mmCIF file of C-alpha atoms and ligand atoms in Angstrom:
data_model
loop_
_atom_site.group_PDB
_atom_site.id
_atom_site.type_symbol
_atom_site.label_atom_id
_atom_site.label_comp_id
_atom_site.label_asym_id
_atom_site.label_seq_id
_atom_site.Cartn_x
_atom_site.Cartn_y
_atom_site.Cartn_z
ATOM 1 C CA MET A 169 66.709 23.712 56.039
ATOM 2 C CA SER A 170 63.829 22.735 53.782
ATOM 3 C CA PHE A 171 64.184 20.131 51.038
ATOM 4 C CA THR A 172 61.053 19.432 49.021
ATOM 5 C CA VAL A 173 60.369 16.331 46.950
ATOM 6 C CA ALA A 174 57.425 16.735 44.526
ATOM 7 C CA ILE A 175 55.807 13.530 43.294
ATOM 8 C CA ASP A 176 53.024 13.826 40.727
ATOM 9 C CA GLY A 177 51.167 11.431 38.491
ATOM 10 C CA PRO A 178 47.807 9.816 37.701
ATOM 11 C CA ALA A 179 45.710 7.603 39.997
ATOM 12 C CA ALA A 180 47.312 4.382 41.262
ATOM 13 C CA ALA A 181 50.650 5.040 39.554
ATOM 14 C CA GLY A 182 52.442 4.332 42.845
ATOM 15 C CA LYS A 183 52.908 7.925 44.080
ATOM 16 C CA GLY A 184 51.855 7.214 47.648
ATOM 17 C CA THR A 185 53.910 4.029 47.958
ATOM 18 C CA ILE A 186 57.015 5.788 46.631
ATOM 19 C CA SER A 187 56.392 8.931 48.708
ATOM 20 C CA ARG A 188 56.092 6.984 51.953
ATOM 21 C CA ALA A 189 59.297 5.054 51.175
ATOM 22 C CA VAL A 190 61.231 8.234 50.341
ATOM 23 C CA ALA A 191 59.911 9.950 53.481
ATOM 24 C CA ASP A 192 60.848 6.937 55.656
ATOM 25 C CA HIS A 193 64.303 6.636 54.130
ATOM 26 C CA PHE A 194 65.277 10.290 54.567
ATOM 27 C CA GLY A 195 63.183 11.086 57.638
ATOM 28 C CA PHE A 196 61.051 13.597 55.709
ATOM 29 C CA ALA A 197 57.435 14.477 56.474
ATOM 30 C CA HIS A 198 54.876 13.284 53.894
ATOM 31 C CA LEU A 199 51.652 14.899 52.679
ATOM 32 C CA ASP A 200 49.277 13.038 50.353
ATOM 33 C CA THR A 201 47.615 16.107 48.803
ATOM 34 C CA GLY A 202 44.918 13.925 47.220
ATOM 35 C CA LEU A 203 43.481 13.691 50.743
ATOM 36 C CA LEU A 204 42.789 17.446 50.718
ATOM 37 C CA TYR A 205 40.671 17.115 47.586
ATOM 38 C CA ARG A 206 39.086 13.924 48.873
ATOM 39 C CA ALA A 207 38.154 15.660 52.144
ATOM 40 C CA VAL A 208 36.550 18.536 50.216
ATOM 41 C CA GLY A 209 34.794 16.041 47.911
ATOM 42 C CA LYS A 210 33.434 14.177 50.905
ATOM 43 C CA ARG A 211 32.056 17.350 52.465
ATOM 44 C CA VAL A 212 30.382 18.172 49.142
ATOM 45 C CA LEU A 213 28.778 14.711 49.060
ATOM 46 C CA ASP A 214 27.526 15.544 52.576
ATOM 47 C CA GLY A 215 25.865 18.702 51.220
ATOM 48 C CA GLU A 216 28.379 21.499 51.807
ATOM 49 C CA ALA A 217 29.385 23.995 49.088
ATOM 50 C CA ALA A 218 32.824 23.160 47.643
ATOM 51 C CA LEU A 219 34.489 26.505 48.325
ATOM 52 C CA ASP A 220 33.180 26.660 51.916
ATOM 53 C CA ALA A 221 34.496 23.144 52.419
ATOM 54 C CA ALA A 222 37.934 24.026 51.025
ATOM 55 C CA ARG A 223 38.211 27.207 53.111
ATOM 56 C CA GLY A 224 36.987 25.462 56.242
ATOM 57 C CA LEU A 225 39.185 22.379 55.923
ATOM 58 C CA VAL A 226 40.987 21.360 59.122
ATOM 59 C CA ALA A 227 43.743 18.791 59.621
ATOM 60 C CA GLU A 228 41.303 16.323 61.253
ATOM 61 C CA ASP A 229 39.310 16.197 57.988
ATOM 62 C CA LEU A 230 42.255 14.356 56.426
ATOM 63 C CA GLU A 231 41.702 11.504 58.861
ATOM 64 C CA ALA A 232 37.961 11.119 58.208
ATOM 65 C CA GLU A 233 36.619 7.629 57.513
ATOM 66 C CA GLY A 234 35.788 6.677 53.946
ATOM 67 C CA LEU A 235 38.111 9.084 52.110
ATOM 68 C CA ARG A 236 39.471 6.179 50.035
ATOM 69 C CA SER A 237 36.140 5.172 48.487
ATOM 70 C CA PRO A 238 35.632 5.418 44.693
ATOM 71 C CA GLU A 239 32.670 7.800 45.206
ATOM 72 C CA VAL A 240 34.843 10.203 47.167
ATOM 73 C CA ALA A 241 37.619 9.902 44.541
ATOM 74 C CA GLN A 242 35.196 10.983 41.820
ATOM 75 C CA ALA A 243 33.844 13.818 43.978
ATOM 76 C CA ALA A 244 37.450 14.905 44.642
ATOM 77 C CA SER A 245 38.280 15.078 40.951
ATOM 78 C CA ARG A 246 35.116 17.145 40.333
ATOM 79 C CA VAL A 247 35.880 19.747 43.023
ATOM 80 C CA ALA A 248 39.545 19.788 41.874
ATOM 81 C CA VAL A 249 38.472 21.437 38.602
ATOM 82 C CA ASP A 250 37.471 24.618 40.517
ATOM 83 C CA ALA A 251 40.321 27.175 40.500
ATOM 84 C CA ASP A 252 39.012 28.854 43.692
ATOM 85 C CA VAL A 253 38.945 25.539 45.550
ATOM 86 C CA ARG A 254 42.524 24.852 44.447
ATOM 87 C CA GLU A 255 43.617 28.341 45.505
ATOM 88 C CA ALA A 256 42.104 27.834 48.964
ATOM 89 C CA LEU A 257 44.333 24.777 49.469
ATOM 90 C CA VAL A 258 47.637 26.322 48.327
ATOM 91 C CA ASP A 259 48.887 27.870 51.590
ATOM 92 C CA PHE A 260 48.464 24.669 53.587
ATOM 93 C CA GLN A 261 50.477 22.702 51.014
ATOM 94 C CA ARG A 262 53.260 25.304 50.691
ATOM 95 C CA ALA A 263 53.624 25.617 54.469
ATOM 96 C CA PHE A 264 53.952 21.832 54.665
ATOM 97 C CA ALA A 265 56.563 21.821 51.876
ATOM 98 C CA MET A 266 58.689 24.424 53.655
ATOM 99 C CA ARG A 267 58.881 22.705 57.027
ATOM 100 C CA SER A 268 62.435 22.107 58.185
ATOM 101 C CA GLY A 269 63.801 18.601 57.918
ATOM 102 C CA GLY A 270 62.427 17.912 54.452
ATOM 103 C CA ALA A 271 59.030 17.092 52.999
ATOM 104 C CA VAL A 272 57.551 14.862 50.319
ATOM 105 C CA LEU A 273 54.267 15.983 48.741
ATOM 106 C CA ASP A 274 52.421 13.830 46.241
ATOM 107 C CA GLY A 275 49.551 14.855 43.990
ATOM 108 C CA ARG A 276 48.912 16.184 40.503
ATOM 109 C CA ASP A 277 50.344 19.729 40.475
ATOM 110 C CA ILE A 278 53.086 19.749 43.107
ATOM 111 C CA GLY A 279 55.998 20.187 40.688
ATOM 112 C CA THR A 280 54.106 22.513 38.356
ATOM 113 C CA VAL A 281 52.124 24.824 40.678
ATOM 114 C CA ILE A 282 52.546 24.208 44.410
ATOM 115 C CA CYS A 283 56.344 23.780 44.579
ATOM 116 C CA PRO A 284 57.876 24.869 41.266
ATOM 117 C CA ASP A 285 61.250 25.183 43.053
ATOM 118 C CA ALA A 286 61.215 21.695 44.586
ATOM 119 C CA ALA A 287 64.663 20.108 44.914
ATOM 120 C CA VAL A 288 63.414 16.926 43.244
ATOM 121 C CA LYS A 289 60.435 16.370 40.922
ATOM 122 C CA LEU A 290 59.249 12.925 39.954
ATOM 123 C CA PHE A 291 56.411 12.176 37.557
ATOM 124 C CA VAL A 292 55.268 8.655 38.397
ATOM 125 C CA THR A 293 53.098 6.982 35.797
ATOM 126 C CA ALA A 294 51.920 3.588 34.470
ATOM 127 C CA SER A 295 49.476 2.409 31.813
ATOM 128 C CA PRO A 296 45.762 2.848 32.644
ATOM 129 C CA GLU A 297 45.290 -0.947 32.552
ATOM 130 C CA VAL A 298 48.085 -1.583 35.054
ATOM 131 C CA ARG A 299 46.824 1.199 37.328
ATOM 132 C CA ALA A 300 43.256 -0.085 37.175
ATOM 133 C CA GLU A 301 44.476 -3.603 37.987
ATOM 134 C CA ARG A 302 46.299 -2.274 41.076
ATOM 135 C CA ARG A 303 43.308 -0.251 42.271
ATOM 136 C CA TYR A 304 40.986 -3.199 41.600
ATOM 137 C CA ARG A 305 43.125 -5.509 43.767
ATOM 138 C CA GLU A 306 43.167 -2.891 46.532
ATOM 139 C CA GLN A 307 39.404 -2.483 46.417
ATOM 140 C CA VAL A 308 38.779 -6.226 46.470
ATOM 141 C CA GLY A 309 41.048 -6.329 49.534
ATOM 142 C CA ASN A 310 38.983 -3.546 51.141
ATOM 143 C CA GLY A 311 35.670 -5.262 50.413
ATOM 144 C CA HIS A 312 34.488 -2.891 47.655
ATOM 145 C CA ALA A 313 32.452 -4.681 45.006
ATOM 146 C CA ALA A 314 33.391 -2.821 41.804
ATOM 147 C CA SER A 315 34.415 -4.873 38.747
ATOM 148 C CA TYR A 316 37.756 -4.398 36.974
ATOM 149 C CA ALA A 317 35.875 -2.728 34.077
ATOM 150 C CA GLU A 318 34.296 -0.218 36.473
ATOM 151 C CA VAL A 319 37.631 0.555 38.088
ATOM 152 C CA LEU A 320 39.249 1.068 34.668
ATOM 153 C CA ALA A 321 36.401 3.400 33.660
ATOM 154 C CA ASP A 322 36.860 5.353 36.917
ATOM 155 C CA VAL A 323 40.614 5.668 36.355
ATOM 156 C CA ARG A 324 40.117 6.837 32.760
ATOM 157 C CA ALA A 325 37.405 9.346 33.726
ATOM 158 C CA ARG A 326 39.631 10.879 36.405
ATOM 159 C CA ASP A 327 42.691 10.927 34.092
ATOM 160 C CA GLU A 328 40.636 12.747 31.475
ATOM 161 C CA ARG A 329 39.257 15.297 33.973
ATOM 162 C CA ASP A 330 42.651 15.836 35.652
ATOM 163 C CA GLU A 331 44.524 16.279 32.360
ATOM 164 C CA SER A 332 42.004 18.502 30.576
ATOM 165 C CA ARG A 333 41.076 21.013 33.308
ATOM 166 C CA ALA A 334 42.281 24.610 32.876
ATOM 167 C CA ALA A 335 43.429 25.050 36.505
ATOM 168 C CA ALA A 336 46.638 23.133 37.302
ATOM 169 C CA PRO A 337 46.123 20.232 34.886
ATOM 170 C CA LEU A 338 47.951 16.960 35.463
ATOM 171 C CA LYS A 339 51.181 17.067 33.448
ATOM 172 C CA PRO A 340 54.887 16.563 34.129
ATOM 173 C CA ALA A 341 56.862 19.675 35.076
ATOM 174 C CA PRO A 342 59.494 20.381 32.388
ATOM 175 C CA ASP A 343 62.246 19.485 34.882
ATOM 176 C CA ALA A 344 60.574 16.348 36.303
ATOM 177 C CA VAL A 345 62.132 12.889 36.055
ATOM 178 C CA THR A 346 59.504 10.490 34.668
ATOM 179 C CA LEU A 347 59.272 7.060 36.270
ATOM 180 C CA ASP A 348 57.060 4.562 34.413
ATOM 181 C CA THR A 349 56.216 1.843 36.944
ATOM 182 C CA SER A 350 54.106 -0.313 34.555
ATOM 183 C CA HIS A 351 56.704 -3.082 34.559
ATOM 184 C CA LEU A 352 58.345 -2.368 37.923
ATOM 185 C CA SER A 353 57.776 -4.113 41.231
ATOM 186 C CA ILE A 354 57.237 -1.868 44.238
ATOM 187 C CA ASP A 355 60.832 -2.468 45.348
ATOM 188 C CA GLU A 356 62.180 -1.569 41.900
ATOM 189 C CA ALA A 357 60.069 1.589 41.713
ATOM 190 C CA VAL A 358 61.142 2.657 45.206
ATOM 191 C CA ALA A 359 64.823 1.975 44.414
ATOM 192 C CA ALA A 360 64.607 4.101 41.260
ATOM 193 C CA ALA A 361 63.003 6.980 43.173
ATOM 194 C CA LEU A 362 65.525 6.768 46.034
ATOM 195 C CA ALA A 363 68.374 6.939 43.498
ATOM 196 C CA VAL A 364 66.995 10.187 42.046
ATOM 197 C CA VAL A 365 66.518 11.780 45.483
ATOM 198 C CA THR A 366 69.903 10.585 46.750
ATOM 199 C CA LYS A 367 71.600 12.176 43.755
ATOM 200 C CA ALA A 368 69.801 15.480 44.340
ATOM 201 C CA ARG A 369 70.713 15.407 48.063
ATOM 202 C CA GLY A 370 74.351 15.111 47.143
ATOM 203 C CA ALA A 371 74.234 17.889 44.557
HETATM 204 O O1 CDP B 621 45.015 7.982 45.122
HETATM 205 P P1 CDP B 621 44.630 8.472 43.762
HETATM 206 O O2 CDP B 621 45.833 8.768 42.920
HETATM 207 O O3 CDP B 621 43.612 7.626 43.094
HETATM 208 O O4 CDP B 621 43.853 9.853 43.951
HETATM 209 P P2 CDP B 621 44.250 11.076 44.861
HETATM 210 O O5 CDP B 621 45.695 11.381 44.705
HETATM 211 O O6 CDP B 621 43.758 10.818 46.234
HETATM 212 O O7 CDP B 621 43.450 12.282 44.208
HETATM 213 C C1 CDP B 621 42.035 12.305 44.113
HETATM 214 C C2 CDP B 621 41.687 13.407 43.124
HETATM 215 O O8 CDP B 621 42.073 14.662 43.690
HETATM 216 C C3 CDP B 621 42.426 13.331 41.783
HETATM 217 O O9 CDP B 621 41.734 12.589 40.780
HETATM 218 C C4 CDP B 621 42.548 14.801 41.383
HETATM 219 O O10 CDP B 621 41.430 15.244 40.664
HETATM 220 C C5 CDP B 621 42.562 15.549 42.689
HETATM 221 N N1 CDP B 621 43.904 16.047 43.041
HETATM 222 C C6 CDP B 621 44.336 17.226 42.450
HETATM 223 O O11 CDP B 621 43.638 17.781 41.607
HETATM 224 N N2 CDP B 621 45.525 17.777 42.791
HETATM 225 C C7 CDP B 621 46.312 17.184 43.696
HETATM 226 N N3 CDP B 621 47.475 17.766 44.019
HETATM 227 C C8 CDP B 621 45.914 15.967 44.291
HETATM 228 C C9 CDP B 621 44.702 15.406 43.933
HETATM 229 O O1 CDP B 622 49.323 7.032 45.277
HETATM 230 P P1 CDP B 622 48.882 6.383 44.002
HETATM 231 O O2 CDP B 622 47.418 6.427 43.796
HETATM 232 O O3 CDP B 622 49.636 6.891 42.807
HETATM 233 O O4 CDP B 622 49.294 4.844 44.072
HETATM 234 P P2 CDP B 622 49.613 3.903 45.335
HETATM 235 O O5 CDP B 622 48.504 3.969 46.300
HETATM 236 O O6 CDP B 622 50.988 4.136 45.818
HETATM 237 O O7 CDP B 622 49.649 2.479 44.618
HETATM 238 C C1 CDP B 622 48.458 1.867 44.152
HETATM 239 C C2 CDP B 622 48.555 0.361 44.344
HETATM 240 O O8 CDP B 622 49.511 -0.169 43.431
HETATM 241 C C3 CDP B 622 49.012 -0.040 45.745
HETATM 242 O O9 CDP B 622 48.219 -1.152 46.146
HETATM 243 C C4 CDP B 622 50.447 -0.465 45.549
HETATM 244 O O10 CDP B 622 50.857 -1.459 46.456
HETATM 245 C C5 CDP B 622 50.443 -0.972 44.122
HETATM 246 N N1 CDP B 622 51.738 -0.822 43.433
HETATM 247 C C6 CDP B 622 52.242 -1.856 42.697
HETATM 248 O O11 CDP B 622 51.619 -2.912 42.656
HETATM 249 N N2 CDP B 622 53.425 -1.739 42.003
HETATM 250 C C7 CDP B 622 54.121 -0.594 42.032
HETATM 251 N N3 CDP B 622 55.275 -0.502 41.347
HETATM 252 C C8 CDP B 622 53.607 0.479 42.769
HETATM 253 C C9 CDP B 622 52.398 0.342 43.459
#
């Protein structure tokens, strides 16, 4: 039987960390849907048209090198504005969500558009400053040279584009549980998310 957990929220809120922990705990499959948009963004940076890239996307594209770079993140958020690009990626995400044994999908529009009937919806958020600090630390660890101010500007620019676009804007589904991780450790955030999913499993 399928059991879908939808986890949405802005950049570096902790979606991926929480999704992986929930998937591990319950033995669910996990799809980071940001990778789909990043893979399309990367192909566009390499010169391909966005819609061709979205329609031609294959699973191996999600494992390409360099998908985590800030340039690719910005390219992803630009292609993500295009309703046709988004439409081309729907079937893959819904098929993943319906696989037996349970699935966790994280992104921006999982609870609102991709899986409106998900068993659990979490909206994971944190202040822009906290999120930028987290991303900055990650990038320093990965050898990227951006300053904190640049990372904060990148986070704000993507928030603005993701929230204001007409097609599937970033916003909590009406029935989502909001989890503000600004003042939570990873363990605390994961525990809070597991409690919500555990309750829904029992219901
Ligand atoms: O990891 P981070 O939260 O920084 O970004 P991501 O989840 O990899 O997403 C990169 C970009 O893809 C976002 O800024 C969104 O514009 C777009 N995206 C989207 O529009 N819808 C999704 N379901 C997932 C990502
Ligand atoms: O997937 P998303 O972009 O929403 O965020 P993430 O990749 O899960 O988390 C971004 C960074 O914040 C990672 O380096 C996490 O280890 C860190 N993090 C944190 O410091 N505190 C939390 N409560 C959650 C995540």
